[in-house]
């Protein structure tokens, strides 16, 4: 789009085209001249103008018809009619038809100058509003993700540039950092946006069943296989397969997955006949995959195959500048769903929310806000509504801020301190829920799986299991 506003002049008198054209250029317009109505319509079919000065009486197509045509071809273009036979009636008629104004000939150039100035100003104002708006939306929201700080901006930028070309992608990041949102964005921004997006959770299913889930089976392949069945790979043919929690994938399935990616074919279990599949694969994990590779738990060839394009989402604590915007979005969303008039959080509440530790990242923040929204009854969420839902999170933040924590940091190092605090937080949550892990996970803003992983890491599983003697998920 040209930086200058565009004026279209339509008149069968060459002299007018020339004089007005020169005048308008001096006033800062780009000028298109048309010698009659027919030429004007042809021009308008190809270019847009901001203002049109149209003579009423022309031999081929009259000014009122041009005015009507502009209304449909270029509705944001304002039209001013000109004529040597101006009457009050024809002026009224023109304005009724949508003209902005009506100029009598011979033209009063002072009035014309005023008119051009007004239109130019309007156009500039509208453009700058549009620019600011698109700038704001570009910065804040991208494919359903909120992120204002440089870390998320870079992710948005990478997504926009890589998604059109990615056949495989790997998304890493702690629990609740938005990996699933990124996976969806990859698909939506890519060439397969209109095709299927099939999600497979690699940790949800028992291993043997999982293989058949992914690759399918033929009748009689194993007990219970009473029919031929296509796997999710085949289902996603032509589209995208999202392998969530890929770090949990068992070794035999890793090998088959690699083969499917490299050869573009799968074998249903029990069948020797390979089937061709054309699938884009997006994988996500909250494990540190390079470390899993180093420990021999994840095949390096599969890792490199997936890692061609990779994104790592930073934990929320490393992008606190996003927190106020996330809060605003969550409050708005929640208030809408609950039919409440909430408009945001108090300044003190926001301070507490931006300084909390958020081990469960964005998901946890969202949960805390949702609970506070349910409790709040005024326009603002205050510290009072936050206290219960934030209790666990803030305990950690307060400990971190205290001087004893500083000494601890010196002795233990940051990551060990954080682990120690996280462990303590989990123990406390389990204490509060009397060992109920589902409740505790909710309290911590973690998914149940994420809690189990931490229990495992902190060697807490036995303690809990003994206390509650409830069974672990498969
Ligand atoms: N940038 C963001 N803007 C808005 N909402 C977000 C953002 N990131 C995450 N969320 C929200 O946080 C929640 C968790 O996101 P998501 O499920 O994508 O995380 P995840 O990384 O896949 O977590 P997990 O490893 O536990 O599966 C969702 O409700 C999601 O909508
Ligand atoms: Mg997820």
Short mmCIF file of C-alpha atoms and ligand atoms in Angstrom, two decimals:
data_model
loop_
_atom_site.label_atom_id
_atom_site.label_comp_id
_atom_site.label_asym_id
_atom_site.label_seq_id
_atom_site.Cartn_x
_atom_site.Cartn_y
_atom_site.Cartn_z
CA UNK A 1 0.00 0.00 0.00
CA UNK A 2 1.31 3.40 -0.95
CA UNK A 3 2.09 5.75 1.92
CA UNK A 4 0.16 8.62 0.32
CA UNK A 5 -3.63 8.77 0.11
CA UNK A 6 -5.00 8.19 -3.39
CA UNK A 7 -7.29 10.58 -5.25
CA UNK A 8 -9.27 9.49 -8.28
CA UNK A 9 -10.43 12.32 -10.56
CA UNK A 10 -13.11 11.58 -13.11
CA UNK A 11 -14.06 14.23 -15.66
CA UNK A 12 -14.51 14.43 -19.40
CA UNK A 13 -12.78 17.82 -19.41
CA UNK A 14 -9.02 17.40 -19.77
CA UNK A 15 -8.39 20.84 -18.25
CA UNK A 16 -10.03 19.90 -14.95
CA UNK A 17 -8.07 16.64 -14.74
CA UNK A 18 -4.86 18.56 -15.17
CA UNK A 19 -5.48 21.46 -12.82
CA UNK A 20 -7.05 19.45 -10.02
CA UNK A 21 -4.45 16.72 -10.46
CA UNK A 22 -1.58 19.13 -10.03
CA UNK A 23 -3.26 20.74 -7.07
CA UNK A 24 -3.91 17.42 -5.33
CA UNK A 25 -0.37 16.18 -5.84
CA UNK A 26 0.92 19.30 -4.14
CA UNK A 27 -1.44 18.57 -1.24
CA UNK A 28 0.14 15.15 -0.77
CA UNK A 29 -2.05 12.82 -2.82
CA UNK A 30 -1.24 10.22 -5.42
CA UNK A 31 -3.53 10.98 -8.33
CA UNK A 32 -5.33 8.74 -10.81
CA UNK A 33 -7.06 10.60 -13.67
CA UNK A 34 -9.90 9.13 -15.70
CA UNK A 35 -11.35 10.67 -18.78
CA UNK A 36 -14.96 9.62 -18.22
CA UNK A 37 -17.10 7.18 -16.24
CA UNK A 38 -16.20 4.06 -18.18
CA UNK A 39 -12.49 4.55 -17.61
CA UNK A 40 -13.19 5.24 -13.92
CA UNK A 41 -14.96 1.91 -13.47
CA UNK A 42 -12.14 0.07 -15.19
CA UNK A 43 -9.60 1.77 -12.94
CA UNK A 44 -11.60 1.08 -9.79
CA UNK A 45 -11.77 -2.59 -10.61
CA UNK A 46 -8.00 -2.68 -10.28
CA UNK A 47 -6.95 -0.07 -7.74
CA UNK A 48 -8.35 1.38 -4.59
CA UNK A 49 -8.73 5.10 -3.97
CA UNK A 50 -9.36 7.01 -0.76
CA UNK A 51 -11.21 9.87 -2.38
CA UNK A 52 -12.91 10.27 -5.75
CA UNK A 53 -13.79 13.62 -7.34
CA UNK A 54 -16.42 12.82 -9.94
CA UNK A 55 -18.04 15.06 -12.51
CA UNK A 56 -21.80 14.53 -12.72
CA UNK A 57 -22.39 15.07 -16.42
CA UNK A 58 -20.26 12.89 -18.61
CA UNK A 59 -21.19 11.51 -22.02
CA UNK A 60 -20.51 7.80 -21.42
CA UNK A 61 -21.39 6.92 -17.81
CA UNK A 62 -22.74 9.64 -15.52
CA UNK A 63 -21.34 10.67 -12.13
CA UNK A 64 -24.24 9.24 -10.12
CA UNK A 65 -23.65 5.82 -11.66
CA UNK A 66 -19.95 6.08 -10.89
CA UNK A 67 -20.92 6.95 -7.31
CA UNK A 68 -23.07 3.83 -7.05
CA UNK A 69 -20.36 1.66 -8.56
CA UNK A 70 -17.79 2.96 -6.08
CA UNK A 71 -20.19 2.01 -3.30
CA UNK A 72 -19.83 -1.62 -4.26
CA UNK A 73 -16.33 -1.76 -5.76
CA UNK A 74 -14.49 0.33 -3.19
CA UNK A 75 -16.81 1.15 -0.28
CA UNK A 76 -14.15 2.84 1.83
CA UNK A 77 -13.56 5.39 -0.93
CA UNK A 78 -15.26 8.72 -0.30
CA UNK A 79 -16.90 10.42 -3.23
CA UNK A 80 -17.30 14.13 -3.94
CA UNK A 81 -19.36 15.11 -6.97
CA UNK A 82 -18.63 18.15 -9.16
CA UNK A 83 -20.90 19.87 -11.60
CA UNK A 84 -21.48 23.12 -13.41
CA UNK A 85 -25.22 22.74 -12.89
CA UNK A 86 -25.40 22.53 -9.12
CA UNK A 87 -28.80 22.75 -7.53
CA UNK A 88 -29.94 22.03 -4.02
CA UNK A 89 -31.93 19.01 -5.21
CA UNK A 90 -29.10 17.35 -7.01
CA UNK A 91 -26.84 17.96 -4.00
CA UNK A 92 -29.35 16.28 -1.71
CA UNK A 93 -29.73 13.40 -4.14
CA UNK A 94 -25.96 12.90 -4.26
CA UNK A 95 -25.58 12.89 -0.49
CA UNK A 96 -28.45 10.42 -0.19
CA UNK A 97 -26.60 8.16 -2.53
CA UNK A 98 -23.60 8.26 -0.25
CA UNK A 99 -21.53 11.17 -1.56
CA UNK A 100 -19.48 12.95 1.02
CA UNK A 101 -19.92 16.37 -0.54
CA UNK A 102 -20.85 18.29 -3.61
CA UNK A 103 -18.69 20.93 -5.31
CA UNK A 104 -19.95 23.53 -7.76
CA UNK A 105 -17.95 24.47 -10.84
CA UNK A 106 -16.00 26.60 -11.28
CA UNK A 107 -14.23 24.99 -8.41
CA UNK A 108 -13.52 26.93 -5.27
CA UNK A 109 -9.92 25.87 -4.65
CA UNK A 110 -9.92 26.93 -1.04
CA UNK A 111 -12.79 24.56 -0.37
CA UNK A 112 -11.09 21.84 -2.35
CA UNK A 113 -7.92 22.32 -0.34
CA UNK A 114 -9.86 22.01 2.90
CA UNK A 115 -11.57 18.87 1.67
CA UNK A 116 -8.33 17.23 0.58
CA UNK A 117 -6.73 18.13 3.91
CA UNK A 118 -9.59 16.56 5.88
CA UNK A 119 -9.54 13.37 3.87
CA UNK A 120 -5.77 13.06 4.11
CA UNK A 121 -5.93 13.43 7.85
CA UNK A 122 -8.69 10.87 8.15
CA UNK A 123 -6.84 8.36 6.03
CA UNK A 124 -3.67 8.83 8.03
CA UNK A 125 -5.52 8.44 11.31
CA UNK A 126 -7.25 5.29 10.16
CA UNK A 127 -3.98 3.85 8.96
CA UNK A 128 -2.16 4.56 12.18
CA UNK A 129 -5.00 3.02 14.21
CA UNK A 130 -4.85 -0.09 12.06
CA UNK A 131 -1.11 -0.21 12.42
CA UNK A 132 -1.23 0.14 16.18
CA UNK A 133 -3.91 -2.51 16.40
CA UNK A 134 -2.08 -5.00 14.26
CA UNK A 135 1.14 -4.20 16.12
CA UNK A 136 -0.61 -4.90 19.41
CA UNK A 137 -2.19 -8.12 18.28
CA UNK A 138 1.04 -9.19 16.71
CA UNK A 139 2.85 -8.66 19.95
CA UNK A 140 0.35 -10.06 22.38
CA UNK A 141 -1.50 -12.92 20.80
CA UNK A 142 -0.41 -15.49 18.30
CA UNK A 143 -2.50 -18.51 17.38
CA UNK A 144 -4.22 -18.52 20.75
CA UNK A 145 -0.99 -18.01 22.67
CA UNK A 146 -0.28 -14.94 24.75
CA UNK A 147 3.28 -13.69 24.99
CA UNK A 148 4.68 -10.22 25.18
CA UNK A 149 8.28 -10.76 26.20
CA UNK A 150 11.21 -11.47 23.87
CA UNK A 151 11.22 -15.22 24.57
CA UNK A 152 7.67 -15.80 23.35
CA UNK A 153 8.07 -13.25 20.56
CA UNK A 154 10.93 -15.31 19.26
CA UNK A 155 8.82 -18.47 19.47
CA UNK A 156 6.00 -16.77 17.54
CA UNK A 157 8.47 -15.57 14.95
CA UNK A 158 10.03 -19.02 14.56
CA UNK A 159 6.62 -20.65 14.32
CA UNK A 160 5.54 -18.27 11.59
CA UNK A 161 8.68 -18.88 9.60
CA UNK A 162 9.15 -22.60 10.16
CA UNK A 163 5.62 -24.00 10.15
CA UNK A 164 5.11 -23.68 6.37
CA UNK A 165 8.17 -25.88 5.78
CA UNK A 166 8.23 -28.30 8.71
CA UNK A 167 7.65 -32.00 8.13
CA UNK A 168 8.72 -32.91 11.64
CA UNK A 169 9.12 -30.76 14.71
CA UNK A 170 10.10 -31.31 18.30
CA UNK A 171 8.71 -29.17 21.09
CA UNK A 172 10.34 -29.25 24.49
CA UNK A 173 9.47 -27.48 27.71
CA UNK A 174 8.32 -28.06 31.26
CA UNK A 175 4.80 -29.14 32.04
CA UNK A 176 2.18 -26.47 31.42
CA UNK A 177 4.38 -24.24 29.28
CA UNK A 178 2.08 -24.50 26.26
CA UNK A 179 3.59 -27.29 24.16
CA UNK A 180 0.22 -28.48 23.00
CA UNK A 181 -0.75 -24.99 21.91
CA UNK A 182 2.47 -24.73 19.93
CA UNK A 183 1.79 -28.09 18.28
CA UNK A 184 -1.63 -26.88 17.17
CA UNK A 185 -0.11 -23.63 15.93
CA UNK A 186 2.42 -25.60 13.86
CA UNK A 187 -0.41 -27.43 12.20
CA UNK A 188 -2.59 -24.38 11.69
CA UNK A 189 0.22 -22.35 10.15
CA UNK A 190 1.45 -25.15 7.95
CA UNK A 191 0.38 -26.39 4.51
CA UNK A 192 -1.80 -29.10 6.06
CA UNK A 193 -4.03 -26.81 8.08
CA UNK A 194 -7.13 -28.22 6.38
CA UNK A 195 -6.15 -31.81 6.96
CA UNK A 196 -6.40 -33.99 10.04
CA UNK A 197 -4.56 -33.30 13.28
CA UNK A 198 -4.35 -36.56 15.20
CA UNK A 199 -3.11 -36.56 18.78
CA UNK A 200 -1.44 -39.58 20.34
CA UNK A 201 -0.45 -39.56 23.95
CA UNK A 202 2.59 -41.78 24.17
CA UNK A 203 2.32 -42.33 27.89
CA UNK A 204 -1.37 -42.98 28.14
CA UNK A 205 -1.59 -46.51 26.84
CA UNK A 206 -0.13 -49.85 27.82
CA UNK A 207 2.86 -50.62 25.62
CA UNK A 208 1.50 -53.57 23.62
CA UNK A 209 -1.77 -51.86 22.92
CA UNK A 210 0.07 -48.69 22.07
CA UNK A 211 1.86 -50.25 19.16
CA UNK A 212 -1.40 -51.41 17.66
CA UNK A 213 -2.93 -48.03 18.39
CA UNK A 214 -0.17 -46.33 16.42
CA UNK A 215 0.39 -48.79 13.58
CA UNK A 216 -2.80 -50.85 13.55
CA UNK A 217 -3.10 -54.64 13.40
CA UNK A 218 -4.54 -57.39 11.26
CA UNK A 219 -7.13 -59.83 12.41
CA UNK A 220 -5.65 -62.59 14.53
CA UNK A 221 -2.37 -60.75 15.13
CA UNK A 222 -2.83 -61.24 18.88
CA UNK A 223 -5.50 -62.39 21.26
CA UNK A 224 -8.36 -59.96 21.06
CA UNK A 225 -7.49 -58.74 17.56
CA UNK A 226 -10.79 -59.82 16.06
CA UNK A 227 -10.72 -57.41 13.16
CA UNK A 228 -8.31 -55.57 10.91
CA UNK A 229 -7.67 -52.17 12.32
CA UNK A 230 -5.90 -49.11 10.92
CA UNK A 231 -3.52 -47.32 13.28
CA UNK A 232 -3.37 -43.63 14.01
CA UNK A 233 -0.50 -43.26 11.55
CA UNK A 234 -2.78 -44.34 8.75
CA UNK A 235 -5.58 -42.21 10.11
CA UNK A 236 -3.31 -39.17 9.96
CA UNK A 237 -2.25 -39.90 6.37
CA UNK A 238 -2.04 -36.60 4.52
CA UNK A 239 -2.24 -34.68 7.79
CA UNK A 240 -0.37 -34.21 11.01
CA UNK A 241 0.31 -36.65 13.83
CA UNK A 242 1.00 -35.10 17.21
CA UNK A 243 3.04 -37.44 19.43
CA UNK A 244 2.61 -35.96 22.88
CA UNK A 245 4.94 -37.05 25.71
CA UNK A 246 7.28 -38.72 23.25
CA UNK A 247 9.90 -39.08 25.98
CA UNK A 248 7.77 -41.85 27.46
CA UNK A 249 7.95 -43.97 24.31
CA UNK A 250 9.25 -47.53 24.87
CA UNK A 251 12.35 -48.68 22.97
CA UNK A 252 10.62 -51.12 20.56
CA UNK A 253 8.09 -48.50 19.54
CA UNK A 254 10.86 -45.93 19.12
CA UNK A 255 12.44 -48.20 16.52
CA UNK A 256 9.19 -48.64 14.62
CA UNK A 257 8.46 -44.96 14.74
CA UNK A 258 11.86 -44.16 13.29
CA UNK A 259 11.22 -46.57 10.46
CA UNK A 260 7.83 -45.02 9.76
CA UNK A 261 9.40 -41.57 9.64
CA UNK A 262 12.32 -42.57 7.46
CA UNK A 263 10.55 -44.80 4.96
CA UNK A 264 7.14 -43.22 5.09
CA UNK A 265 5.56 -46.63 5.63
CA UNK A 266 4.04 -48.63 8.43
CA UNK A 267 3.26 -52.29 9.00
CA UNK A 268 0.10 -53.18 10.79
CA UNK A 269 0.97 -55.68 13.52
CA UNK A 270 0.80 -59.17 12.08
CA UNK A 271 1.10 -57.95 8.50
CA UNK A 272 4.15 -58.17 6.28
CA UNK A 273 2.80 -55.75 3.78
CA UNK A 274 4.01 -52.22 4.35
CA UNK A 275 1.55 -49.41 3.81
CA UNK A 276 2.59 -46.05 2.52
CA UNK A 277 1.80 -43.11 4.79
CA UNK A 278 2.53 -39.43 4.29
CA UNK A 279 2.40 -37.90 7.74
CA UNK A 280 3.86 -34.78 9.27
CA UNK A 281 4.96 -35.48 12.81
CA UNK A 282 5.08 -33.06 15.71
CA UNK A 283 6.48 -34.45 18.95
CA UNK A 284 6.41 -32.91 22.40
CA UNK A 285 8.02 -33.80 25.67
CA UNK A 286 8.70 -32.29 29.04
CA UNK A 287 11.72 -34.50 29.48
CA UNK A 288 15.16 -33.25 28.66
CA UNK A 289 15.48 -35.35 25.53
CA UNK A 290 19.23 -34.88 24.96
CA UNK A 291 19.75 -36.10 28.52
CA UNK A 292 17.47 -39.07 27.84
CA UNK A 293 19.58 -39.84 24.78
CA UNK A 294 22.77 -39.57 26.80
CA UNK A 295 21.32 -41.92 29.40
CA UNK A 296 20.45 -44.44 26.68
CA UNK A 297 16.73 -44.20 27.24
CA UNK A 298 15.93 -42.54 23.94
CA UNK A 299 17.32 -43.54 20.54
CA UNK A 300 19.71 -40.93 19.27
CA UNK A 301 18.77 -41.55 15.61
CA UNK A 302 15.12 -40.91 16.40
CA UNK A 303 16.06 -37.84 18.39
CA UNK A 304 18.06 -36.38 15.50
CA UNK A 305 15.31 -37.22 13.09
CA UNK A 306 12.77 -35.30 15.16
CA UNK A 307 15.12 -32.54 16.16
CA UNK A 308 15.54 -31.03 12.68
CA UNK A 309 13.19 -28.30 13.77
CA UNK A 310 12.87 -27.79 17.48
CA UNK A 311 11.41 -25.27 19.85
CA UNK A 312 11.96 -25.05 23.58
CA UNK A 313 9.37 -23.22 25.61
CA UNK A 314 10.88 -21.36 28.54
CA UNK A 315 9.32 -21.92 31.97
CA UNK A 316 6.95 -19.19 33.10
CA UNK A 317 9.38 -18.08 35.79
CA UNK A 318 11.84 -17.15 33.04
CA UNK A 319 9.33 -14.88 31.27
CA UNK A 320 7.55 -13.05 34.04
CA UNK A 321 6.90 -10.08 31.77
CA UNK A 322 4.17 -12.22 30.15
CA UNK A 323 2.34 -12.83 33.42
CA UNK A 324 0.21 -9.63 33.52
CA UNK A 325 -1.00 -10.29 29.97
CA UNK A 326 -1.76 -13.92 30.72
CA UNK A 327 -3.66 -12.82 33.83
CA UNK A 328 -5.70 -10.33 31.79
CA UNK A 329 -6.57 -12.93 29.19
CA UNK A 330 -7.50 -15.59 31.74
CA UNK A 331 -9.62 -13.20 33.81
CA UNK A 332 -11.46 -12.03 30.73
CA UNK A 333 -12.06 -15.56 29.55
CA UNK A 334 -13.14 -16.79 32.96
CA UNK A 335 -15.37 -13.82 33.72
CA UNK A 336 -17.07 -14.35 30.39
CA UNK A 337 -17.75 -18.00 31.10
CA UNK A 338 -18.97 -17.30 34.63
CA UNK A 339 -21.02 -14.28 33.55
CA UNK A 340 -19.16 -12.05 36.02
CA UNK A 341 -18.19 -8.41 35.63
CA UNK A 342 -14.57 -8.97 36.70
CA UNK A 343 -12.16 -6.67 34.90
CA UNK A 344 -8.82 -7.73 36.33
CA UNK A 345 -6.70 -8.11 39.43
CA UNK A 346 -5.71 -5.53 42.04
CA UNK A 347 -2.18 -4.14 41.92
CA UNK A 348 -1.16 -6.03 45.04
CA UNK A 349 -2.62 -9.26 43.68
CA UNK A 350 -0.74 -8.76 40.44
CA UNK A 351 2.51 -8.26 42.32
CA UNK A 352 2.02 -11.52 44.13
CA UNK A 353 1.14 -13.35 40.95
CA UNK A 354 4.12 -12.01 39.04
CA UNK A 355 6.56 -12.97 41.77
CA UNK A 356 5.29 -16.50 42.48
CA UNK A 357 7.39 -19.49 41.47
CA UNK A 358 4.95 -21.33 39.12
CA UNK A 359 6.42 -24.83 38.93
CA UNK A 360 3.28 -25.81 36.99
CA UNK A 361 3.83 -22.86 34.64
CA UNK A 362 0.99 -21.34 32.61
CA UNK A 363 -1.44 -24.12 33.44
CA UNK A 364 -0.97 -23.47 37.13
CA UNK A 365 -1.41 -19.72 36.69
CA UNK A 366 -4.58 -20.39 34.77
CA UNK A 367 -5.90 -22.67 37.51
CA UNK A 368 -5.13 -20.13 40.22
CA UNK A 369 -6.90 -17.38 38.27
CA UNK A 370 -9.90 -19.59 37.61
CA UNK A 371 -10.33 -20.43 41.25
CA UNK A 372 -9.96 -16.79 42.23
CA UNK A 373 -12.54 -15.78 39.60
CA UNK A 374 -15.03 -18.21 41.08
CA UNK A 375 -14.54 -16.72 44.54
CA UNK A 376 -14.39 -13.05 43.60
CA UNK A 377 -17.57 -11.02 43.72
CA UNK A 378 -16.44 -7.46 42.91
CA UNK A 379 -14.79 -6.03 39.82
CA UNK A 380 -11.30 -7.03 40.84
CA UNK A 381 -9.60 -10.14 42.08
CA UNK A 382 -7.82 -9.13 45.25
CA UNK A 383 -5.24 -10.84 47.41
CA UNK A 384 -8.07 -12.25 49.50
CA UNK A 385 -9.32 -14.47 46.67
CA UNK A 386 -5.81 -15.46 45.79
CA UNK A 387 -4.73 -16.49 49.23
CA UNK A 388 -6.13 -19.98 49.29
CA UNK A 389 -5.37 -20.90 45.71
CA UNK A 390 -1.94 -19.36 45.78
CA UNK A 391 -1.00 -20.59 49.20
CA UNK A 392 1.18 -23.42 48.05
CA UNK A 393 2.83 -21.46 45.28
CA UNK A 394 3.55 -18.45 47.42
CA UNK A 395 5.05 -20.45 50.23
CA UNK A 396 7.71 -21.37 47.78
CA UNK A 397 8.15 -17.79 46.56
CA UNK A 398 8.43 -16.46 50.10
CA UNK A 399 11.00 -19.05 51.03
CA UNK A 400 12.96 -18.14 47.94
CA UNK A 401 12.90 -14.48 48.90
CA UNK A 402 14.03 -14.98 52.50
CA UNK A 403 17.57 -14.57 53.65
CA UNK A 404 17.86 -18.15 54.79
CA UNK A 405 17.06 -19.15 51.24
CA UNK A 406 19.90 -16.96 50.05
CA UNK A 407 22.31 -18.79 52.29
CA UNK A 408 20.83 -22.04 51.12
CA UNK A 409 21.35 -21.02 47.54
CA UNK A 410 24.97 -20.43 48.20
CA UNK A 411 25.34 -23.87 49.73
CA UNK A 412 23.21 -25.89 47.35
CA UNK A 413 23.17 -24.10 44.02
CA UNK A 414 20.02 -22.83 42.36
CA UNK A 415 18.69 -25.97 40.80
CA UNK A 416 19.15 -28.07 43.90
CA UNK A 417 17.45 -25.45 45.99
CA UNK A 418 14.56 -25.33 43.56
CA UNK A 419 14.25 -29.10 43.62
CA UNK A 420 14.31 -29.12 47.39
CA UNK A 421 11.61 -26.47 47.50
CA UNK A 422 9.55 -28.21 44.90
CA UNK A 423 9.77 -31.47 46.77
CA UNK A 424 8.73 -29.74 49.95
CA UNK A 425 5.83 -28.11 48.16
CA UNK A 426 4.63 -31.45 46.84
CA UNK A 427 4.92 -33.07 50.25
CA UNK A 428 2.89 -30.24 51.75
CA UNK A 429 0.21 -30.51 49.06
CA UNK A 430 -0.05 -34.26 49.62
CA UNK A 431 -0.34 -33.63 53.34
CA UNK A 432 -3.19 -31.21 52.79
CA UNK A 433 -5.06 -33.62 50.57
CA UNK A 434 -4.30 -36.55 52.88
CA UNK A 435 -2.35 -38.26 50.13
CA UNK A 436 -4.96 -37.84 47.40
CA UNK A 437 -2.78 -37.38 44.35
CA UNK A 438 -5.49 -36.18 42.02
CA UNK A 439 -6.40 -33.42 44.47
CA UNK A 440 -2.75 -32.62 45.12
CA UNK A 441 -2.04 -32.33 41.40
CA UNK A 442 -4.93 -29.92 41.04
CA UNK A 443 -3.69 -27.88 43.96
CA UNK A 444 -0.24 -27.69 42.44
CA UNK A 445 -1.56 -26.92 38.99
CA UNK A 446 0.18 -29.99 37.63
CA UNK A 447 -1.26 -32.66 35.40
CA UNK A 448 -1.56 -35.98 37.17
CA UNK A 449 1.14 -37.40 35.00
CA UNK A 450 3.44 -34.51 35.78
CA UNK A 451 2.89 -35.08 39.48
CA UNK A 452 3.73 -38.76 39.11
CA UNK A 453 6.91 -37.89 37.32
CA UNK A 454 7.92 -35.62 40.18
CA UNK A 455 6.97 -38.20 42.77
CA UNK A 456 9.18 -40.56 40.90
CA UNK A 457 12.03 -38.08 40.66
CA UNK A 458 11.87 -37.16 44.31
CA UNK A 459 11.50 -40.78 45.34
CA UNK A 460 8.17 -40.02 46.96
CA UNK A 461 6.17 -42.68 45.18
CA UNK A 462 6.73 -45.38 47.77
CA UNK A 463 5.80 -43.14 50.64
CA UNK A 464 2.56 -42.12 49.02
CA UNK A 465 1.71 -45.56 47.77
CA UNK A 466 2.30 -47.08 51.17
CA UNK A 467 0.20 -44.47 52.87
CA UNK A 468 -2.72 -44.70 50.47
CA UNK A 469 -2.10 -48.12 48.96
CA UNK A 470 -3.81 -46.97 45.79
CA UNK A 471 -2.57 -48.31 42.52
CA UNK A 472 -0.44 -46.45 40.02
CA UNK A 473 -1.63 -45.72 36.54
CA UNK A 474 -0.41 -48.09 33.89
N1 LIG B 1 1.21 -18.68 25.99
C1 LIG B 1 0.03 -19.07 26.46
N2 LIG B 1 -1.04 -18.27 26.36
C2 LIG B 1 -2.23 -18.66 26.83
N3 LIG B 1 -2.47 -19.82 27.42
C3 LIG B 1 -1.46 -20.66 27.56
C4 LIG B 1 -0.15 -20.34 27.09
N4 LIG B 1 0.66 -21.38 27.37
C5 LIG B 1 -0.09 -22.30 27.98
N5 LIG B 1 -1.36 -21.89 28.10
C6 LIG B 1 -2.46 -22.63 28.74
O1 LIG B 1 -1.89 -23.42 29.78
C7 LIG B 1 -2.43 -24.72 29.79
C8 LIG B 1 -1.34 -25.74 29.54
O2 LIG B 1 -0.88 -25.64 28.20
P1 LIG B 1 -0.46 -26.96 27.38
O3 LIG B 1 -1.44 -28.04 27.61
O4 LIG B 1 -0.20 -26.55 25.98
O5 LIG B 1 0.90 -27.28 28.13
P2 LIG B 1 1.92 -28.48 27.92
O6 LIG B 1 3.26 -27.86 27.75
O7 LIG B 1 1.43 -29.37 26.83
O8 LIG B 1 1.88 -29.21 29.34
P3 LIG B 1 2.13 -30.80 29.72
O9 LIG B 1 3.58 -31.06 29.53
O10 LIG B 1 1.72 -30.88 31.15
O11 LIG B 1 1.27 -31.59 28.78
C9 LIG B 1 -3.52 -24.71 28.76
O12 LIG B 1 -4.73 -24.37 29.38
C10 LIG B 1 -3.11 -23.62 27.80
O13 LIG B 1 -4.21 -23.09 27.15
MG1 LIG B 2 0.76 -31.31 26.91
#
